[in-house]
Every structure is written in C-alpha cells, then in structure tokens.
Coordinates of C-alpha atoms in Angstrom, one line a residue:
X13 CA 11.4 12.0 -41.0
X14 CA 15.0 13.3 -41.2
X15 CA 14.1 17.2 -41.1
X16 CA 13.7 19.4 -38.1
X17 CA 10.1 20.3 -39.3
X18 CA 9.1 24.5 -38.8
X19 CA 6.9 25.0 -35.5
X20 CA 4.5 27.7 -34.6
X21 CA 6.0 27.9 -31.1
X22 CA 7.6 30.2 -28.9
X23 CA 11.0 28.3 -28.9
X24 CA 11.8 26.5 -32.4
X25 CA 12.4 22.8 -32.5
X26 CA 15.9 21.6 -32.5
X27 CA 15.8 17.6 -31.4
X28 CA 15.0 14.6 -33.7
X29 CA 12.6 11.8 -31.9
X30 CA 10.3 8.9 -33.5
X31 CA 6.7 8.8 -33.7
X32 CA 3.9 6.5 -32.5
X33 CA 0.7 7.0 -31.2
X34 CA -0.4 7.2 -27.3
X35 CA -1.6 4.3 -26.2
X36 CA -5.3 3.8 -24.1
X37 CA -5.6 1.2 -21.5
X38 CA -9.0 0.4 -19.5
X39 CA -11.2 3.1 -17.5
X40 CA -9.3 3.7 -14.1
X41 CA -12.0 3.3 -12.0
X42 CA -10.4 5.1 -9.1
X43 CA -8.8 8.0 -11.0
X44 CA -12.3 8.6 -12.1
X45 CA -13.8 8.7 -8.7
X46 CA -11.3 10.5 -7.4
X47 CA -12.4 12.9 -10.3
X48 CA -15.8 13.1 -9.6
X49 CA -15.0 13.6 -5.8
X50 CA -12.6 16.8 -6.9
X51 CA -15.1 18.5 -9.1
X52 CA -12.5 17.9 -11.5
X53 CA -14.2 15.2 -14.3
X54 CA -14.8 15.5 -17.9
X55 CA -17.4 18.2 -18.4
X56 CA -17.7 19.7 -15.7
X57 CA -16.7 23.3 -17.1
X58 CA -15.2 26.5 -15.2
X59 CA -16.2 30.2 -16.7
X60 CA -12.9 32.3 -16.9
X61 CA -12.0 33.4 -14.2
X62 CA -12.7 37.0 -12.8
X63 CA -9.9 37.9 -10.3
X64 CA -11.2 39.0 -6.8
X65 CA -7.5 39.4 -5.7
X66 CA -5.3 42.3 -5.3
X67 CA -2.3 42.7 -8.2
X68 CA 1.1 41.8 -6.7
X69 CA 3.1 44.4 -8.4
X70 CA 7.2 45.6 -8.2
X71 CA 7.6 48.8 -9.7
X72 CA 6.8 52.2 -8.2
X73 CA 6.2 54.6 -10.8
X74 CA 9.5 56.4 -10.8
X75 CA 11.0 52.5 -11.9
X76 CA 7.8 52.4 -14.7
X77 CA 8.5 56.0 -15.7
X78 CA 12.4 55.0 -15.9
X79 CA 11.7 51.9 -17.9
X80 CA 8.9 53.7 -20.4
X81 CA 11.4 56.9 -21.3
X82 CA 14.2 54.4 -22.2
X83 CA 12.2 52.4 -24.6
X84 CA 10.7 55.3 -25.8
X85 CA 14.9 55.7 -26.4
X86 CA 15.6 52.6 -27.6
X87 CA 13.0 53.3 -30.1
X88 CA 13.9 56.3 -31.6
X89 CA 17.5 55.9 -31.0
X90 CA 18.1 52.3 -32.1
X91 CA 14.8 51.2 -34.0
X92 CA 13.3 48.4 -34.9
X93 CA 13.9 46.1 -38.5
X94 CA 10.8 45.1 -39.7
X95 CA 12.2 42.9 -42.3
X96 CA 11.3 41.8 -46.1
X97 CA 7.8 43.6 -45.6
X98 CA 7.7 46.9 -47.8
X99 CA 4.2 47.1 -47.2
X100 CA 4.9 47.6 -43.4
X101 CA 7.6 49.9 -44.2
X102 CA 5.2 52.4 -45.9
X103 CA 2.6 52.4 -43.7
X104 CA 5.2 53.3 -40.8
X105 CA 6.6 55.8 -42.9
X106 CA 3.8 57.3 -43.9
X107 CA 2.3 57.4 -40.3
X108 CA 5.6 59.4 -39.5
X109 CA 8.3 57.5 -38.3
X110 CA 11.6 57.6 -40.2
X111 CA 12.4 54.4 -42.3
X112 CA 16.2 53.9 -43.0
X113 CA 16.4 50.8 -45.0
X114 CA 14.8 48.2 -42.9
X115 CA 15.1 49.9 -39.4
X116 CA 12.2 52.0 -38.7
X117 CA 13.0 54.6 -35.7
X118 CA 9.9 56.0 -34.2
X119 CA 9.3 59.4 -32.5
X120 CA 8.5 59.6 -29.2
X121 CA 4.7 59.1 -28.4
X122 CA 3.8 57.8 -31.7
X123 CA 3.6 54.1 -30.5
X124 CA 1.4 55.4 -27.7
X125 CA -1.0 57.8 -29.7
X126 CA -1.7 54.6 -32.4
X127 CA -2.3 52.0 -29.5
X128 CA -4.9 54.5 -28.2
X129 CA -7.6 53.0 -31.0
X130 CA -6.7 49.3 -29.3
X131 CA -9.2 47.9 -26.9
X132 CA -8.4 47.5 -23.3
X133 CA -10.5 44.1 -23.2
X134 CA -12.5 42.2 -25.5
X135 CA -14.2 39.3 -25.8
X136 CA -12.6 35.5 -27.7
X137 CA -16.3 34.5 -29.1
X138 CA -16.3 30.1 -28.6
X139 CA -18.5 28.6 -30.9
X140 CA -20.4 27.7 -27.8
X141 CA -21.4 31.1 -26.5
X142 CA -20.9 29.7 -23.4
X143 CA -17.4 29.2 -23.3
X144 CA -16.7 32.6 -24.8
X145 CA -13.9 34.5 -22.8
X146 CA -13.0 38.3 -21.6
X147 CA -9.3 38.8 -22.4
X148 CA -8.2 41.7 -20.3
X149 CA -9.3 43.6 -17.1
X150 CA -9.7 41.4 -14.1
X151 CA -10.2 38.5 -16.5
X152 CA -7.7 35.4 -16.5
X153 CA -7.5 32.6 -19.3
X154 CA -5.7 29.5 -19.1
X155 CA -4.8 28.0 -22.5
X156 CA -2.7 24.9 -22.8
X157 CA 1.2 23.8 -23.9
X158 CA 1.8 25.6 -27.3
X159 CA 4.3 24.3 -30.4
X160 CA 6.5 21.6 -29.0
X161 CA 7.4 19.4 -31.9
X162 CA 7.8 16.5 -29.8
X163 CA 5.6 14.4 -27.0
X164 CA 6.3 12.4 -24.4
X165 CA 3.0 9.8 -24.7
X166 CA 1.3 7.5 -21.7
X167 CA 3.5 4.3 -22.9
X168 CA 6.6 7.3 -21.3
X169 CA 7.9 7.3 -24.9
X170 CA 9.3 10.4 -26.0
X171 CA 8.7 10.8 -29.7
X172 CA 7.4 12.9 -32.7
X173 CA 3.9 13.8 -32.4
X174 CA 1.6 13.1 -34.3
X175 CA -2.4 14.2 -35.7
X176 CA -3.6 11.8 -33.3
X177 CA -1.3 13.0 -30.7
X178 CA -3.1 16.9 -31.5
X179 CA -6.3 15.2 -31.2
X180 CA -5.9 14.0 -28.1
X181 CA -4.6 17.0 -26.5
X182 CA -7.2 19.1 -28.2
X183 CA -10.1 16.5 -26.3
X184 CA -8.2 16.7 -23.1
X185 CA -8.0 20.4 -22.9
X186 CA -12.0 20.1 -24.0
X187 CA -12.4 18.1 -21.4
X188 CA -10.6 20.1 -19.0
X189 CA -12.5 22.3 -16.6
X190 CA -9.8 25.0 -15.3
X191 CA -8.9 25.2 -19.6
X192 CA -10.9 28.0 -20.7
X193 CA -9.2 28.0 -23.9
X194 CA -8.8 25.1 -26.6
X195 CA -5.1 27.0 -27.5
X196 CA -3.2 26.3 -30.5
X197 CA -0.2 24.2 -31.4
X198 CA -0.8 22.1 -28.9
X199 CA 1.8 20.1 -30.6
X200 CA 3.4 20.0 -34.0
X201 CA 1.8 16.9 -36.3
X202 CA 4.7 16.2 -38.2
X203 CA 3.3 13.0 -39.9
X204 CA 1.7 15.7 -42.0
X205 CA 2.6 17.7 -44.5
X206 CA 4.6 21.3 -43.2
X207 CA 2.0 23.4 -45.7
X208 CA -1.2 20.9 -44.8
X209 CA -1.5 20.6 -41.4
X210 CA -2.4 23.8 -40.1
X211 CA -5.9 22.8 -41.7
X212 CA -5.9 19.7 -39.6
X213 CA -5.4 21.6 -36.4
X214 CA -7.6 24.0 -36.7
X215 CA -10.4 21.7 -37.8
X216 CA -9.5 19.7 -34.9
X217 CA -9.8 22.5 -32.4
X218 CA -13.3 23.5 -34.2
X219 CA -14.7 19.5 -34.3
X220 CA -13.0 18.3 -31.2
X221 CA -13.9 21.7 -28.9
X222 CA -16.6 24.4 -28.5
X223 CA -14.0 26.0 -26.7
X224 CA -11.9 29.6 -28.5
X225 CA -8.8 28.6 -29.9
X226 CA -5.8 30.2 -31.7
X227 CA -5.1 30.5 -35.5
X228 CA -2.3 29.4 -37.6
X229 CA 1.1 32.0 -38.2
X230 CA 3.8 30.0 -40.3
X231 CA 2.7 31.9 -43.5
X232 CA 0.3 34.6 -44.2
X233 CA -1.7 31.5 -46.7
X234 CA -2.6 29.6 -43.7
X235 CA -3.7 32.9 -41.3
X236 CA -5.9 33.5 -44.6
X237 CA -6.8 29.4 -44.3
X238 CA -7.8 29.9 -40.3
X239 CA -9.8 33.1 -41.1
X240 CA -11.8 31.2 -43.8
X241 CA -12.3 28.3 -41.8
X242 CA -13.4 30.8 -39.1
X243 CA -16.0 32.2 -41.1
X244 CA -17.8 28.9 -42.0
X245 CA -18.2 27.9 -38.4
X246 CA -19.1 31.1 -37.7
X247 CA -20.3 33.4 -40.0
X248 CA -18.7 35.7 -42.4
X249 CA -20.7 38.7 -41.0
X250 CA -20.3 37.6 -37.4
X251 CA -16.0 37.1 -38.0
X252 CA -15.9 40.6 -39.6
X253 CA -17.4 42.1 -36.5
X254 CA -16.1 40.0 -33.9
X255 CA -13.0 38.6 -32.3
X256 CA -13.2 34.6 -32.8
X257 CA -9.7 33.9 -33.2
X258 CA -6.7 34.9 -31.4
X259 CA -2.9 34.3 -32.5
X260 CA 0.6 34.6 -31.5
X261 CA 3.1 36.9 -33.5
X262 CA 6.6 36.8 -32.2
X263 CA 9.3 39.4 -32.1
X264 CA 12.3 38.1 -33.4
X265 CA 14.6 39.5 -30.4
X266 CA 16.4 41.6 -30.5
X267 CA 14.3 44.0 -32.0
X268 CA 13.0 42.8 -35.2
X269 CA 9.8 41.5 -36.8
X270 CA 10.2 39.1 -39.7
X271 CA 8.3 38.7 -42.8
X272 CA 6.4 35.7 -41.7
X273 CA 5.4 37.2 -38.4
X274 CA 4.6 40.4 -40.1
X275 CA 2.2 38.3 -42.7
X276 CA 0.5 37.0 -40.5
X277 CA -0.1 39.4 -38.3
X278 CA -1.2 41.7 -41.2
X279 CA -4.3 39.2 -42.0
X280 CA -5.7 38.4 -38.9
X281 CA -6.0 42.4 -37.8
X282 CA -7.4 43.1 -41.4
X283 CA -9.9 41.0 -40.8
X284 CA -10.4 42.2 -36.8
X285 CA -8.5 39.3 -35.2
X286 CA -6.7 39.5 -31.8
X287 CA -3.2 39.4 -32.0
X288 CA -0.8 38.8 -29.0
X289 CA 2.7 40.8 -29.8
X290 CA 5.3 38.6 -27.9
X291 CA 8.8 39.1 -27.5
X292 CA 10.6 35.8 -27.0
X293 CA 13.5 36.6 -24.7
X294 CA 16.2 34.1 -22.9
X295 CA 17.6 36.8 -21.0
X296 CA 21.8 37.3 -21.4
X297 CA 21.1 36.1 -25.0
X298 CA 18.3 38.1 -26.7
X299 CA 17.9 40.5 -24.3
X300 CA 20.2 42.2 -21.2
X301 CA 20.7 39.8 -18.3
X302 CA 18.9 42.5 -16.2
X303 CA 15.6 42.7 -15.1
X304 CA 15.3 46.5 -16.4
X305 CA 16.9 46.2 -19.6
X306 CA 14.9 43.4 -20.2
X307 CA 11.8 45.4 -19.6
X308 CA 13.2 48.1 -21.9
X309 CA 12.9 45.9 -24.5
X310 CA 10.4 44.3 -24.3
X311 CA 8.6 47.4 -23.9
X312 CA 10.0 48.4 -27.3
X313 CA 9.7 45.6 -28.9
X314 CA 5.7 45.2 -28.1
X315 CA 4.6 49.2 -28.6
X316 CA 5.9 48.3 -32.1
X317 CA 4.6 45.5 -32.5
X318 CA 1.1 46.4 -31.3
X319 CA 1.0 49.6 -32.7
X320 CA 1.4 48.4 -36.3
X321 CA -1.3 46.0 -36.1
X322 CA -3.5 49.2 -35.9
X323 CA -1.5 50.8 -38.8
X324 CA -3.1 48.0 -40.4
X325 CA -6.7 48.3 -38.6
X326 CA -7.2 50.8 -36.3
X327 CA -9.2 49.2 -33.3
X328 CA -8.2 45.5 -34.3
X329 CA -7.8 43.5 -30.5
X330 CA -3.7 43.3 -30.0
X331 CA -2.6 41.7 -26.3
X332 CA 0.6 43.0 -24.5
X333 CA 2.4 40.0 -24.5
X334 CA 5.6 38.5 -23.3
X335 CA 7.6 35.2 -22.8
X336 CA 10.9 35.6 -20.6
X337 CA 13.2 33.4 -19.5
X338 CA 16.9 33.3 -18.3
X339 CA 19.9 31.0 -19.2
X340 CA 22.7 29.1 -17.5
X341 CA 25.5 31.8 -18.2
X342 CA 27.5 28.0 -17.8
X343 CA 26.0 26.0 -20.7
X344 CA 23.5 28.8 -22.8
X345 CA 20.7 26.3 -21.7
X346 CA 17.2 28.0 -21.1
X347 CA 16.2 27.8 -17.7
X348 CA 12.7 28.2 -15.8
X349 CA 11.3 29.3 -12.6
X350 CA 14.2 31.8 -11.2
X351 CA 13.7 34.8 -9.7
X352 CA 14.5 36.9 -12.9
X353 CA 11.9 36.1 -15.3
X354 CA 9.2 36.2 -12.8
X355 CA 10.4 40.1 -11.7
X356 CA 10.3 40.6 -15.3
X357 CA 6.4 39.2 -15.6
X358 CA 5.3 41.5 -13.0
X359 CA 6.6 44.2 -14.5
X360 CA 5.6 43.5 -17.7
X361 CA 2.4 43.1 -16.2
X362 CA 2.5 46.6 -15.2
X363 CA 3.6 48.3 -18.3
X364 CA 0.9 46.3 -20.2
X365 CA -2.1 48.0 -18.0
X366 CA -0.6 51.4 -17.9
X367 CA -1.2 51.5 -21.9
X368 CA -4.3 50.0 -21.3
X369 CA -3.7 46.5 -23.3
X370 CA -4.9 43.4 -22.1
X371 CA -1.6 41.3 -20.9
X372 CA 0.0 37.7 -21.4
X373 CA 2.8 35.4 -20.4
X374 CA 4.0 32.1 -19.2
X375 CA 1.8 29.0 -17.5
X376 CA 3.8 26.2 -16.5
X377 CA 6.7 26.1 -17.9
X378 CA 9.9 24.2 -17.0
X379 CA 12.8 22.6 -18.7
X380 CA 13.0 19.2 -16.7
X381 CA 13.0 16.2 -19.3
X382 CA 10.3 14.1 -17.1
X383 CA 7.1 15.1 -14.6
X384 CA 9.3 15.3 -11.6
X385 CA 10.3 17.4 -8.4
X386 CA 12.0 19.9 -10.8
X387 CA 8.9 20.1 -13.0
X388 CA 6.8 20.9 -10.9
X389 CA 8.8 23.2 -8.6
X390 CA 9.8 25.3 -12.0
X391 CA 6.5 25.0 -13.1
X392 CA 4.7 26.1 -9.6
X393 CA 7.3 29.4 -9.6
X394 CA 6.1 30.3 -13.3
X395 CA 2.4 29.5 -12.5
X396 CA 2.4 31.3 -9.2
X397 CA 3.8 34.5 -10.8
X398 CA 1.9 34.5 -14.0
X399 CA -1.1 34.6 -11.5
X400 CA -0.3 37.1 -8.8
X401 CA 0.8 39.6 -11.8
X402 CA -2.4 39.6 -13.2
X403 CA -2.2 37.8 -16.6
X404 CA -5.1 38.0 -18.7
X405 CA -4.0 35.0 -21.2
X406 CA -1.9 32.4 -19.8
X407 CA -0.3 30.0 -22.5
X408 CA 1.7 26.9 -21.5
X409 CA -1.0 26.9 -18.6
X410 CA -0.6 22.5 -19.2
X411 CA 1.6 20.1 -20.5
X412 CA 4.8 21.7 -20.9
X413 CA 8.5 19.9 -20.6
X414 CA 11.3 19.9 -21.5
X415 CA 12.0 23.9 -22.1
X416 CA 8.8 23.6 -24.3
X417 CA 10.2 20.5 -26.8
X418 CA 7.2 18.5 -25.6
X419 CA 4.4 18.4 -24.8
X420 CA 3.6 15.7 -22.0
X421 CA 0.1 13.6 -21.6
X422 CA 0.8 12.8 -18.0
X423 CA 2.7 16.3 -16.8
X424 CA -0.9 17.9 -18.5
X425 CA -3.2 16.3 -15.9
X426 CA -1.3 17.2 -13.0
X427 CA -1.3 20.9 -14.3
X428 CA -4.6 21.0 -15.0
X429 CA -5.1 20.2 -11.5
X430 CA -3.0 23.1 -10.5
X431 CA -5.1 25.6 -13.0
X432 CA -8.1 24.3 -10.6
X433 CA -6.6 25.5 -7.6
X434 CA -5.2 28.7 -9.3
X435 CA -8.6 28.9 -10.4
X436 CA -10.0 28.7 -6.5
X437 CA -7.7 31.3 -5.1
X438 CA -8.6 33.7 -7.3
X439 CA -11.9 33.7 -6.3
X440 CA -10.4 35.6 -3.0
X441 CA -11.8 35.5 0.8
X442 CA -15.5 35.0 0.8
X443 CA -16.8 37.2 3.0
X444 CA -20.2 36.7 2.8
X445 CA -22.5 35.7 5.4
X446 CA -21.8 32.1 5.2
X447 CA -17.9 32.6 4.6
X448 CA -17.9 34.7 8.3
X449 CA -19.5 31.3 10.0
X450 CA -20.5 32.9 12.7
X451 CA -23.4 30.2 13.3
X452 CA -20.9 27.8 13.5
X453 CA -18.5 29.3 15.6
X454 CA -21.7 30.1 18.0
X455 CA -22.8 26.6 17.4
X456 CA -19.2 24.5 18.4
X457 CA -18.3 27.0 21.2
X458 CA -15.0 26.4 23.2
X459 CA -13.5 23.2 23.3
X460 CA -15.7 20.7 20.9
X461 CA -14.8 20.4 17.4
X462 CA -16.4 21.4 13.8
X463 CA -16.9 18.2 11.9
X464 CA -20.2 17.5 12.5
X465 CA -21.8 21.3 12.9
X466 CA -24.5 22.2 10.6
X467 CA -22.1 25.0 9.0
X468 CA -19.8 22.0 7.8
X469 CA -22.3 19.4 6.9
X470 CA -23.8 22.1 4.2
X471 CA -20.0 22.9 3.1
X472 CA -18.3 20.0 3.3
X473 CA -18.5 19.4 -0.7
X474 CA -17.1 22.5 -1.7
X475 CA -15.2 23.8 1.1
X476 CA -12.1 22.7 -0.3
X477 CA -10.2 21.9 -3.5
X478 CA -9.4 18.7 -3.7
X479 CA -6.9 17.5 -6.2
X480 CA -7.6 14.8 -8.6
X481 CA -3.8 14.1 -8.3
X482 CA -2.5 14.1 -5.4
X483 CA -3.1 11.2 -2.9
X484 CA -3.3 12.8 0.9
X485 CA -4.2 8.9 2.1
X486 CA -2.5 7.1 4.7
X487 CA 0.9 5.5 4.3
X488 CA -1.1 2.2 4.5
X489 CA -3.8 3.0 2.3
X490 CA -1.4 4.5 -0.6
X491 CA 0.3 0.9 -0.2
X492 CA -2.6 -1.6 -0.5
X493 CA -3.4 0.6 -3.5
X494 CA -0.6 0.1 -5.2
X495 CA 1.9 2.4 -4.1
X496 CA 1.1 4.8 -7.5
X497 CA 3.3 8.3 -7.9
X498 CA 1.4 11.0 -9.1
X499 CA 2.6 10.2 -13.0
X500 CA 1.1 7.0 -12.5
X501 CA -2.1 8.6 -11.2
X502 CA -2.1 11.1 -14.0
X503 CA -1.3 8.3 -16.7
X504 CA -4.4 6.4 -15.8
X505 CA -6.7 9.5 -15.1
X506 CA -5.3 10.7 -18.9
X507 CA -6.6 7.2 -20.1
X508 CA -9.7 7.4 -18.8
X509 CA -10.6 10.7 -19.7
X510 CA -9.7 9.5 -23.7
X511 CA -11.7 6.8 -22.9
X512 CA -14.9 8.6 -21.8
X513 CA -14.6 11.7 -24.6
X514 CA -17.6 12.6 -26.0
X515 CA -17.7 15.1 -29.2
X516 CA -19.4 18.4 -28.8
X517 CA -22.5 18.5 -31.4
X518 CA -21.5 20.4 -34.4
X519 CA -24.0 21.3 -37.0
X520 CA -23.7 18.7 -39.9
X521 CA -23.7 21.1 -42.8
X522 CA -21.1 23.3 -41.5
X523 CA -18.9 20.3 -40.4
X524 CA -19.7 19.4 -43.9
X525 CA -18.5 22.8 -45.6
X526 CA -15.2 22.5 -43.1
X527 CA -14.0 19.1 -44.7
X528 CA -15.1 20.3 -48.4
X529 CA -12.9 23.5 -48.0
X530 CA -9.7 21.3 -46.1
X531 CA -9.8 18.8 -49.0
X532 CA -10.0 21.6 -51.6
X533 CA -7.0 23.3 -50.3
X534 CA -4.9 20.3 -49.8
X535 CA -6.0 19.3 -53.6
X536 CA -4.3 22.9 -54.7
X537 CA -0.9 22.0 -53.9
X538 CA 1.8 19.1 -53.3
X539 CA 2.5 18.0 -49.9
X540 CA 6.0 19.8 -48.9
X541 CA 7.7 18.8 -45.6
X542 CA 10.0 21.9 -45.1

C-alpha cells in the first residue's frame, strides 16, 4: 500500500513498512512456568487498582493558582478555534462566550461553572461485569499501546500491521492480568479498508475480550458505528444510561479542535459516552518549552474541550486528559522520559483533581526503535511518573516503540510485567497483623535466619513479585539455558500465550447480530483506503 493510511492515535503515522503476519512457534515450556510461578499466566485477572499510596505532587497552590488564572487568560484573551463545526459554534455562543469567526473566547469561570455537571468518577461497564472499571478517584487503569500504524512482530520484522496483528494484541491484552482495559487502536489494520476497519476493531475487542474498551474517532459515522455496536452487546437501554465506551478526542495544539474531533466527540456524549479531552503536546513545538506554559495550555485547551462535551450533554463522563512530550531542540525529534514532561504530568495531575475530573496520561512510552536499555529506561521514567501522579487512565501502559510508530509483541510482555509490579506497589505498606511479623521476628530471634520460620513458609508464594521476564538465576544457570535476553524471553512467553488463548463465551445471538450489522455496513459503501 503506497499511502500513509489515517490513524486514530495520538501521534499520526508518517513511515511506510510492509506487512506480514506474526508468526507462532511451539508452547515455551519454561516461559510458561515461569508464568505460573509469577502469578503472571493467561487468566489470572487483576481488579483495577485502588491506590493505597500518597499523591507525589509539585505545585503549591500559589504555582496552581498562577497556572489556572493564566489559562483562564489565555482563554479569554487568545481563544480557542473550534474549526468547521457551526453547530459547536452556536452552542458556545449561545451559552455566552463570544464567537469571532472560528475563535471562540470564553469569559472567565464559564469553563468551570459548565464542567460542574461532569462526574468526578464513573464507572467503564465490561461486558463481563467483572472486569468493569472506576475511572477516577483513587482508581488506576492500565490500557495498552494505542494507534501506531506499524508493528514490530515475534519473527523482529518491522512492518505494516495487520487485522490479525489487532487480533493478537487484543488476546494478549485479554490475557493480560495487570491490563484492566482491552484499549483501542491497538494498532492500525491497514490491510483493510480506511472507512471499514473501525468495525473490525471494535468487534474484535467485543469477541476477543470481556474487558472495556475504547470507541472509534476518525469520523463522526464510525463513533455512530461503535455506539450501535455498543448497544447490541449491551443493550440499548443499558448504553443510554451507562458509560460502556470510552474514547479519545484530541486537541489539535495549539489551541484548536477540529471538525473530526469535534464529531466525534459530539456523538459519544449525546449518547452518555466518556470522552478523554487530550492535548497532544511536543513541548518547544505545540506548546512553550516550559513546564508552566505548557500547563497553561493545556489547562486551556482541556476546560474547553471538556466543557463543551457538556454543552452537548450536561453530565456526559469527560476525563482530564493529557499527552506531553519534549523534543530534541537539535533535530525536532520527539523524545521520552526527561524530566520535563513528567513535571508536566504531575501537574497536570493536579489541575485535573482540583476541577474534580478524573485524570489521564502516558504509560510506557519511549522512542527507541527496538526493546532495549533505552526502551526501557524511557519507558520506566514515563511509567514511574504516570503512577506516583495519580493517573486514573493510563494509555500506552504496553507495547509502545518507536515514539508510538509501533506497536511491539515482544516490548508488550515485558511491560505488562512492569504494570504487575506497578500494580503491587500501589497496594502500599501492609500493615496489618501479618505485614508487622511480629511472630516471626519473636520466632528467629538474634542471630538465626528467616527462611524456614512459620511467618515465611505461609508467605513465601506471595511475598514478592516475581517477574515473568526477568531471569535473577545464576550466571551458570542463565548459560545451560541458553543464554536468552529478556526479548528472547518475552518472544517465546508472547508465543505461548497465542498459543494457549482461549475466547471469552459470548452469547451466540448477539455475536450473531454483531456480524449481521458489520456486513450490512460494509455492504453500504465501497472500500476507500484514504
């Protein structure tokens, strides 16, 4: 395919590549032992998770107060376009603000006074009520890798993805304990059609996964599509009166909303849909190269954002959400895991719980071309921060490279391993009864050692995460075993997981509708490829 095909992603796709299909080898006997010994195998399922730790934050109020009375500035002084929409121009007008042209310029408090219909938390209803999710509070999702165009499969080809590609990653995040979400564009299909394959991907996420997932937002036709779909699976009376869907609407920085965005966003709050209102900042090119211009911005750009989606419904779910990154002021490149876009996460983090919306940003993100040392020390900084800030949705939480370009089988196991022990130190310092171990301390005394006290032998199992990754072995050991890296660990744990999927039942009839309505859409119009 010769075009650069549209993505719903946070970055668009600018690379060509080829396309094939990830390949599946034999069951890796060891990775799955090594699974089963970390807690960490197919099916065994982690709630979300409810943070028992204290919120790292980096603002006093007199920087918050700073930062909310200049976007409360920027708003009314500069504006924001809300382009090719004249629907969303009315409603602004009429709800006060002055409209010249595109530019809407707001005065001060009315973003505020609208958002106060928005709920602080809500719940993502899964199709399986037990994998339902909180978004907001002291609630933290992780959702997967979202958009890249491209993949980089378990044969280490880097290449166009494909259906079977989004299939795979769909089981895999299914299969994924610390995954509480099946996410979105997992990756972009491009083997079929541009206006076809947001049916493809949703019914994947709804066959593959009892887990929430995220709607399409390339056209305002295929949010309508996702909400339709949504109400077969579950119910038209349960989607009109519940949040099953949630979906990301991107500012166009600087300060604008496009027509597309705007579309979308319009049908999933009319019909009480969450919506997360991201700005998509590199910082020094769509946004100041300062953390507290940045956060002037984005502050603008979101109380827009989230306050017209309740123009358009009052009390529809809307997430405070951002995605910030830096560049090399050398070659424009986007860069991940520096200091600046964390800063800019906590504070973000702040702003978003002082108006009382639930908050998201970054997972794992990194713009090494490989799983390597600078994948995973980019992605550990962005993971670390998105945590300690208090995120209530993480996207990207596993399998991004590459600046977000691809989505990688291997790097997706070893961050799902991390989400585990993200997932364990959020639980906090146990300081229950057993978590004092007093008995044991009485028991062992001075001088003898803990291994075999009755305190340990009723622990042992869970006192500690262990990886499904890495290998903590002796040098020997990791040598008569074949010497494996960690990708080569991941690449045959990947396999075998494939290899073991196993469906989630779905009720025949409704699986049935499903199908009927995809082939009834794709019969109403030619396939198109731009």
């Amino acid at each position: 395919m010769n075009q650069n095909p549209p993505v719903e992603n946070d970055r668009p796709a600018s690379a060509e590549g080829r396309r094939g299909r990830a390949g599946r080898a034999e069951r890796g006997g060891a990775a799955a032992r090594r699974a089963a010994r970390s807690g960490g195998g197919p099916g065994q399922q982690l709630t979300y998770i409810r943070r028992a730790l204290p919120l790292f934050e980096v603002l006093g109020e007199e920087g918050l107060a700073l930062i909310e009375g200049n976007a409360d500035t920027v708003l009314e002084e500069v504006g924001i376009e809300f382009r090719d929409d004249a629907e969303a121009l009315a409603l602004w007008k009429e709800a006060g603000a002055e409209v010249r042209g595109e530019r809407v310029h707001f005065p001060r408090g009315l973003c505020r006074k609208l958002l106060e219909t928005a709920p602080s938390s809500f719940i993502q209803h899964a199709r399986n009520p037990q994998r339902s999710v909180e978004i907001g509070g002291n609630a933290t999702v992780f959702a997967p890798v979202y958009g890249p165009p491209f993949v980089r499969d378990l044969d280490g080809v880097r290449r166009y993805a494909a259906i079977e590609d989004f299939r795979n990653f769909v089981k895999l995040t299914y299969m994924a304990p610390a995954l509480h979400h099946s996410g979105g564009t997992v990756c972009e299909p491009v083997d079929v059609p541009v206006n076809k394959r947001h049916l493809d991907m949703v019914y994947a996420h709804m066959r593959y996964s009892d887990k929430p997932f995220m709607g399409s937002v390339t056209a305002p036709e295929r949010a309508e599509d996702t909400v339709a779909m949504a109400k077969i699976l579950f119910g038209e009376d349960f989607v009109d009166n519940n949040a099953v869907v949630i979906n990301l609407i991107n500012a166009n920085s600087p300060m604008v909303f496009d027509e597309t965005m705007l579309g979308a966003a319009k049908v999933y709050a009319r019909a009480g849909q969450a919506t997360i209102i991201t700005p998509f900042i590199l910082a020094g090119a769509m946004s100041p190269v300062t953390v507290a211009g940045t956060l002037t911005q984005v502050l603008a750009e979101v109380l827009a954002g989230a306050a017209f989606t309740q123009l358009v419904r009052p009390g529809a779910p809307v997430v405070f959400g951002t995605f910030a990154s830096s560049i090399s002021m050398q070659s424009g490149a986007p860069t991940f895991g520096t200091p600046e876009p964390a800063l800019v996460s906590f504070g973000a983090a702040q702003l978003a719980r002082r108006l009382g919306l639930p908050f998201r940003t970054g997972g794992a993100l990194t713009a090494s071309k490989i799983a390597d040392a600078q994948a995973a020390y980019e992605s550990a900084n962005t993971l670390n921060a998105t945590v300690l800030a208090g995120t209530n949705f993480v996207l990207h939480g596993a399998g991004w490279l590459e600046g977000g370009l691809v989505s990688c089988y291997e790097k997706f196991m070893m961050d799902i391993d991390q989400l585990g022990m993200q997932q364990r130190f959020c639980q906090g310092v146990d300081l229950s009864e057993n978590g004092q171990a007093m008995d044991a301390i009485r028991e062992v005394g001075p001088g003898s050692h803990y291994l075999g006290c009755t305190h340990t032998q009723a622990n042992f199992q869970t006192a500690f995460y262990r990886s499904m990754i890495a290998d903590n072995n002796s040098y020997e050991q990791w040598h008569a075993e074949g010497e494996k890296t960690a990708r080569q660990r991941a690449n045959q744990l990947a396999r075998s997981w494939l290899e073991a999927y196993e469906a989630p039942p779905l009720d025949e009839a409704t699986d049935e509708a499903l199908q009927d309505f995809i082939a009834r859409r794709k019969a109403s119009m030619p396939d198109a490829f731009v």
